[in-house]
CSV table of C-alpha atoms in Angstrom, one decimal:
chain,number,residue,atom,x,y,z
P,1289,ILE,CA,123.7,-4.0,346.0
P,1290,ILE,CA,125.2,-0.7,347.1
P,1291,LEU,CA,122.7,2.1,346.7
P,1292,VAL,CA,123.6,5.7,346.8
P,1293,LYS,CA,121.2,8.3,348.0
P,1294,THR,CA,120.5,10.8,345.3
P,1295,LYS,CA,118.1,13.6,345.1
P,1296,MET,CA,116.5,14.7,341.9
P,1297,SER,CA,116.1,18.3,341.3
P,1298,GLU,CA,112.6,19.7,340.6
P,1299,GLN,CA,113.8,20.5,337.1
P,1300,SER,CA,115.0,16.9,336.4
P,1301,MET,CA,111.7,15.5,337.7
P,1302,LYS,CA,109.8,17.7,335.3
P,1303,LEU,CA,112.0,16.5,332.4
P,1304,THR,CA,111.8,12.7,333.3
P,1305,GLY,CA,108.3,12.7,334.6
P,1306,LYS,CA,109.4,10.5,337.6
P,1307,ARG,CA,108.8,11.3,341.3
P,1308,GLU,CA,111.6,11.2,343.9
P,1309,LEU,CA,111.5,8.0,345.8
P,1310,PRO,CA,111.5,8.1,349.7
P,1311,GLU,CA,114.5,6.6,351.4
P,1312,LYS,CA,112.5,3.5,352.5
P,1313,GLU,CA,111.5,2.7,349.0
P,1314,ILE,CA,115.1,3.1,347.9
P,1315,ALA,CA,116.3,0.6,350.5
P,1316,ASN,CA,113.7,-2.0,349.4
P,1317,THR,CA,114.6,-1.5,345.7
P,1318,THR,CA,116.6,-4.3,344.3
P,1319,GLU,CA,116.9,-3.1,340.7
P,1320,LEU,CA,117.0,0.3,339.1
P,1321,GLU,CA,115.4,1.0,335.8
P,1322,PRO,CA,118.1,1.7,333.2
P,1323,GLU,CA,118.2,5.3,332.1
P,1324,THR,CA,117.0,5.8,328.6
P,1325,LYS,CA,118.6,8.5,326.4
P,1326,LYS,CA,117.1,9.9,323.2
P,1327,GLU,CA,119.1,11.3,320.4
P,1328,PRO,CA,118.8,15.1,320.5
P,1329,GLU,CA,116.8,16.7,317.7
P,1330,ILE,CA,118.5,19.3,315.5
P,1331,SER,CA,116.2,22.0,316.7
P,1332,LYS,CA,117.2,21.4,320.3
P,1333,LEU,CA,120.9,21.2,319.9
P,1334,PRO,CA,122.7,23.5,322.4
P,1335,LYS,CA,123.9,26.8,321.0
P,1336,PRO,CA,127.5,26.9,319.8
P,1337,GLY,CA,130.0,28.1,322.4
P,1338,LYS,CA,127.9,27.3,325.4
P,1339,LYS,CA,128.2,23.5,325.5
P,1340,ARG,CA,130.6,22.1,328.0
P,1341,GLY,CA,132.4,18.8,327.8
P,1342,PRO,CA,133.7,16.5,330.5
P,1343,LYS,CA,135.1,18.2,333.6
P,1344,GLY,CA,133.6,21.5,332.8
P,1345,LYS,CA,135.9,22.2,329.9
P,1346,LYS,CA,134.6,24.4,327.2
P,1347,LYS,CA,134.3,22.9,323.7
P,1348,SER,CA,135.2,24.7,320.6
P,1349,SER,CA,133.0,27.8,319.9
P,1350,ILE,CA,133.3,27.4,316.1
P,1351,ILE,CA,130.0,28.1,314.6
P,1352,PRO,CA,128.9,25.1,312.5
P,1353,PRO,CA,127.7,25.6,308.9
P,1354,PRO,CA,124.1,26.6,308.6
P,1355,ILE,CA,121.4,23.9,308.3
P,1356,LEU,CA,118.7,24.3,305.7
P,1357,SER,CA,115.3,22.6,306.1
P,1358,ASN,CA,113.1,21.6,303.2
P,1359,SER,CA,109.6,22.8,304.0
P,1360,GLN,CA,107.9,20.2,301.8
P,1361,THR,CA,109.8,17.0,302.8
P,1362,GLY,CA,111.0,18.1,306.3
P,1363,GLU,CA,114.5,16.9,305.4
P,1364,GLN,CA,117.4,18.8,306.7
P,1365,SER,CA,120.7,19.2,305.0
P,1366,GLN,CA,123.9,21.0,305.8
P,1367,ILE,CA,125.4,23.4,303.3
P,1368,THR,CA,129.0,24.6,302.9
P,1369,LEU,CA,129.7,28.3,302.6
P,1370,ARG,CA,132.3,29.2,299.9
P,1371,PRO,CA,134.6,32.2,300.3
P,1372,ARG,CA,133.6,35.2,298.2
P,1373,LYS,CA,135.8,35.7,295.2
P,1374,MET,CA,138.0,38.8,295.4
P,1375,LYS,CA,137.4,41.4,292.7
P,1376,TYR,CA,139.8,44.1,291.7
P,1377,GLN,CA,139.8,47.4,289.9
P,1378,LYS,CA,143.1,47.1,288.1
P,1379,MET,CA,146.0,44.8,287.6
P,1380,LYS,CA,149.5,44.8,286.0
P,1381,PHE,CA,150.5,42.2,283.4
P,1382,ASN,CA,153.6,42.1,281.1
P,1383,GLY,CA,154.3,45.7,282.2
P,1384,GLU,CA,150.9,46.9,281.2
P,1385,ILE,CA,148.3,48.2,283.7
P,1386,TYR,CA,144.7,47.1,282.9
P,1387,GLU,CA,141.6,48.6,284.5
P,1388,ILE,CA,137.9,47.8,284.4
P,1389,GLY,CA,136.5,49.7,281.4
P,1390,ASP,CA,139.7,49.3,279.2
P,1391,PHE,CA,139.3,48.1,275.7
P,1392,VAL,CA,141.7,45.3,274.9
P,1393,LEU,CA,142.9,43.1,272.0
P,1394,ILE,CA,142.4,39.4,272.6
P,1395,LYS,CA,144.5,36.8,270.9
P,1396,LYS,CA,143.7,33.1,271.2
P,1397,ASN,CA,145.6,30.2,269.6
P,1398,GLY,CA,147.5,32.4,267.2
P,1399,LYS,CA,144.3,33.8,265.5
P,1400,THR,CA,143.7,37.4,264.5
P,1401,PRO,CA,143.2,39.5,267.6
P,1402,THR,CA,139.6,40.5,268.4
P,1403,VAL,CA,138.3,43.4,270.5
P,1404,GLY,CA,136.8,43.2,274.0
P,1405,LYS,CA,136.1,45.4,277.0
P,1406,ILE,CA,137.2,44.5,280.6
P,1407,ILE,CA,134.2,44.4,282.9
P,1408,GLY,CA,135.7,42.5,285.8
P,1409,ILE,CA,139.0,41.3,287.3
P,1410,LEU,CA,139.2,38.3,289.5
P,1411,ARG,CA,142.1,37.0,291.5
P,1412,GLU,CA,141.2,33.3,291.2
P,1413,GLY,CA,141.3,31.4,288.0
P,1414,GLY,CA,144.2,31.0,285.7
P,1415,ASP,CA,144.7,27.8,283.8
P,1416,SER,CA,146.4,24.4,284.4
P,1417,LYS,CA,149.8,25.9,283.6
P,1418,HIS,CA,149.3,29.1,285.7
P,1419,PRO,CA,146.6,28.4,288.3
P,1420,LYS,CA,147.5,31.5,290.3
P,1421,TRP,CA,147.1,33.9,287.5
P,1422,PRO,CA,144.0,36.1,287.6
P,1423,THR,CA,141.1,35.9,285.2
P,1424,VAL,CA,139.2,38.8,283.5
P,1425,ASP,CA,135.6,39.1,282.5
P,1426,VAL,CA,135.4,40.5,279.0
P,1427,LYS,CA,132.5,41.8,276.9
P,1428,ARG,CA,133.1,40.8,273.3
P,1429,TYR,CA,133.0,43.0,270.2
P,1430,VAL,CA,132.7,41.5,266.7
P,1431,LYS,CA,133.7,42.7,263.3
P,1432,LYS,CA,131.9,42.5,260.0
P,1433,GLU,CA,133.2,39.0,259.3
P,1434,ASP,CA,131.2,37.8,262.4
P,1435,LEU,CA,127.9,39.2,261.3
P,1436,SER,CA,125.0,37.3,259.8
P,1437,LEU,CA,124.7,39.5,256.7
P,1438,GLU,CA,121.7,37.6,255.3
P,1439,SER,CA,119.7,38.2,258.6
P,1440,LEU,CA,120.6,41.9,258.4
P,1441,GLY,CA,119.2,42.1,254.9
P,1442,LEU,CA,122.3,43.8,253.4
P,1443,ALA,CA,122.7,43.9,249.6
P,1444,PRO,CA,126.2,43.1,248.2
P,1445,LYS,CA,126.7,46.8,247.3
P,1446,GLU,CA,125.9,47.8,250.9
P,1447,LEU,CA,128.8,45.8,252.3
P,1448,ARG,CA,131.2,48.5,251.4
P,1449,CYS,CA,129.8,50.7,254.2
P,1450,LEU,CA,131.2,48.3,256.8
P,1451,GLY,CA,134.7,49.5,257.7
P,1452,GLU,CA,137.8,47.4,258.3
P,1453,ASN,CA,138.2,48.9,261.8
P,1454,GLU,CA,134.5,48.9,262.6
P,1455,VAL,CA,133.4,46.8,265.6
P,1456,PHE,CA,130.0,46.0,267.1
P,1457,GLU,CA,129.3,45.6,270.8
P,1458,THR,CA,127.5,42.3,271.8
P,1459,ASP,CA,125.8,40.8,274.8
P,1460,THR,CA,128.4,38.0,275.0
P,1461,GLN,CA,130.6,38.0,278.1
P,1462,GLU,CA,133.5,35.6,278.5
P,1463,LYS,CA,135.8,34.7,281.3
P,1464,MET,CA,139.4,34.2,280.2
P,1465,VAL,CA,142.9,33.9,281.6
P,1466,VAL,CA,144.9,37.1,281.6
P,1467,ASP,CA,147.5,35.6,279.2
P,1468,TYR,CA,145.0,36.1,276.3
P,1469,LEU,CA,145.3,39.8,276.6
P,1470,PHE,CA,147.4,41.1,273.6
P,1471,GLY,CA,147.4,44.8,274.6
P,1472,LYS,CA,145.2,47.8,274.9
P,1473,CYS,CA,143.2,49.4,272.1
P,1474,LYS,CA,140.7,52.2,271.7
P,1475,VAL,CA,137.1,52.1,270.5
P,1476,TRP,CA,135.7,55.5,269.4
P,1477,ASN,CA,132.2,56.5,268.5
P,1478,MET,CA,131.5,57.4,264.9
P,1479,SER,CA,131.8,61.2,265.3
P,1480,GLU,CA,135.0,60.9,267.3
P,1481,TYR,CA,136.7,58.6,264.8
P,1482,ASP,CA,135.7,60.2,261.5
P,1483,GLY,CA,138.5,62.5,260.4
P,1484,LYS,CA,140.5,62.2,263.6
P,1485,PRO,CA,144.2,62.6,263.0
P,1486,GLY,CA,146.8,60.1,264.2
P,1487,LEU,CA,144.7,57.0,264.1
P,1488,GLY,CA,146.5,53.6,264.1
P,1489,SER,CA,145.8,49.9,263.8
P,1490,SER,CA,144.7,49.7,267.4
P,1491,ASP,CA,142.0,52.4,266.9
P,1492,PHE,CA,138.4,51.1,266.2
P,1493,TYR,CA,135.0,52.7,266.0
P,1494,SER,CA,131.5,51.5,266.7
P,1495,ARG,CA,128.1,52.9,265.8
P,1496,ALA,CA,125.7,50.0,266.6
P,1497,LYS,CA,125.2,47.1,268.9
P,1498,TYR,CA,124.8,43.6,267.4
P,1499,HIS,CA,122.3,41.3,269.2
P,1500,GLN,CA,123.6,37.8,268.4
P,1501,ASP,CA,120.4,36.0,269.6
P,1502,THR,CA,118.1,37.9,267.2
P,1503,LYS,CA,120.8,38.8,264.7
P,1504,THR,CA,119.7,42.4,264.6
P,1505,MET,CA,121.4,45.8,264.9
P,1506,ASP,CA,120.6,48.6,267.3
P,1507,PRO,CA,120.2,51.2,265.8
P,1508,PRO,CA,119.1,49.3,262.7
P,1509,PHE,CA,121.0,49.6,259.4
P,1510,SER,CA,118.2,51.9,257.9
P,1511,GLN,CA,118.9,54.6,260.5
P,1512,TRP,CA,122.7,54.9,260.0
P,1513,GLU,CA,124.0,58.2,258.7
P,1514,ARG,CA,124.2,58.4,254.9
P,1515,THR,CA,126.4,60.2,252.5
P,1516,CYS,CA,127.2,60.5,248.7
P,1517,ASN,CA,124.7,60.2,245.8
P,1518,CYS,CA,124.5,56.5,246.3
P,1519,ASN,CA,122.9,57.1,249.7
P,1520,LEU,CA,125.0,54.4,251.5
P,1521,PRO,CA,126.0,54.7,255.2
P,1522,THR,CA,129.3,56.5,255.7
P,1523,ASN,CA,132.5,54.3,256.0
P,1524,PRO,CA,135.3,56.3,257.5
P,1525,ASN,CA,137.8,53.7,256.3
P,1526,GLU,CA,137.1,54.6,252.7
P,1527,MET,CA,138.3,57.6,250.7
P,1528,TYR,CA,135.9,60.3,249.8
P,1529,VAL,CA,136.1,63.6,247.8
P,1530,ASN,CA,134.7,66.8,249.2
P,1531,CYS,CA,132.7,69.4,247.2
P,1532,ASP,CA,134.2,72.8,247.7
P,1533,LYS,CA,130.8,74.4,247.5
P,1534,CYS,CA,128.2,72.2,249.3
P,1535,GLN,CA,130.9,70.6,251.5
P,1536,LYS,CA,129.3,67.1,251.0
P,1537,TRP,CA,131.4,64.0,250.7
P,1538,PHE,CA,131.2,61.6,247.7
P,1539,HIS,CA,132.7,58.3,246.5
P,1540,PRO,CA,135.0,59.3,243.6
P,1541,GLU,CA,133.4,56.8,241.2
P,1542,CYS,CA,129.9,58.2,242.1
P,1543,VAL,CA,130.8,61.6,240.8
P,1544,GLY,CA,133.0,60.5,237.8
P,1545,THR,CA,136.5,61.3,239.2
P,1546,THR,CA,139.3,59.7,241.2
P,1547,ILE,CA,141.2,60.7,244.4
P,1548,LYS,CA,144.2,61.7,242.3
P,1549,GLN,CA,142.2,63.9,240.0
P,1550,ALA,CA,140.3,65.5,242.8
P,1551,THR,CA,143.6,66.2,244.7
P,1552,GLU,CA,145.4,67.7,241.7
P,1553,SER,CA,142.5,70.0,240.7
P,1554,LYS,CA,142.3,73.5,242.1
P,1555,ALA,CA,138.7,72.9,243.1
P,1556,PHE,CA,136.2,70.1,243.0
P,1557,PHE,CA,132.5,70.5,242.5
P,1558,CYS,CA,129.9,67.8,242.6
P,1559,ASN,CA,127.5,67.3,239.7
P,1560,GLY,CA,124.8,69.3,241.4
P,1561,CYS,CA,127.0,72.3,242.2
P,1562,GLN,CA,128.6,72.3,238.7
P,1563,LYS,CA,125.3,73.3,237.1
P,1564,SER,CA,125.2,76.6,239.0
P,1565,THR,CA,128.9,77.4,239.6
P,1566,ALA,CA,131.8,77.8,237.1
P,1567,GLN,CA,134.5,75.3,237.7
P,1568,GLY,CA,137.7,76.9,239.2
P,1569,LYS,CA,135.9,79.8,240.8
P,1570,TYR,CA,136.8,78.6,244.3
P,1571,ASP,CA,140.3,78.0,245.6
P,1572,ARG,CA,140.6,74.7,247.5
P,1573,THR,CA,142.1,74.9,250.8
P,1574,SER,CA,140.7,71.7,251.1
P,1575,THR,CA,139.3,69.5,253.7
P,1576,LEU,CA,140.2,66.6,251.4
P,1577,ASN,CA,144.0,67.3,251.9
P,1578,ASN,CA,143.4,67.3,255.6
P,1579,PHE,CA,141.5,64.1,255.3
P,1580,LEU,CA,144.2,62.4,253.3
P,1581,SER,CA,147.0,63.6,255.6
P,1582,ALA,CA,145.1,62.2,258.6
């Protein structure tokens, strides 16, 4: 047996708990105890970047994924970090620039376009055909066809106050591929939309928010602005006649006239004003004509 004299450092003695043998004892030793190695515990693993491999070469300094420990079971597991998704303020698609906050028309599967509002633009997403196309987060708006009229407690005659271009904001958000965007539109509040000239098919108005979970309006239907003798909420998509004295608006049938008759007459007075004013006293420069031309 060839023995080699070795000296154990004080540090290694402390770690192994063995004393250093004198040279005489080494010479008389015929067998060495095999060195036992324990698997390192996770908490005692050397720090990344400082561990050296064979022949003093540095190992990779890549930081490993974090390790989480379950305080109840003591089990440890490794997690994988995912890259954060890139968000953008604007994008260009089919020659149109879309930004966060824009109102858009959404068309799916050839159905009638609906209204939404862009609240987020993500680079990742797309669909199976266009995996590199971006996706958009959209807050949905609904029209009267999507409302639960029974839950709202609307009588049949009250349905006329809901306009064809009226939309209601919802709490629903949907992530969709950019290809569903059919173009931009505009959603006005009630005061901006009513009587505004130059409105088109892509102009809408909104005066309430619809909560789909509770099927309620905010503000409720009872608090909407009312007009005419019938006391129904105003519908700016309907035609009204304007009294030249009190300047109030009325449904033609509610005051016993028609749009054509009111337009051709020199002046129009509602039933209440007719009792105190002779018909034809006022010349009409009328707001009705302005309303019709708009």
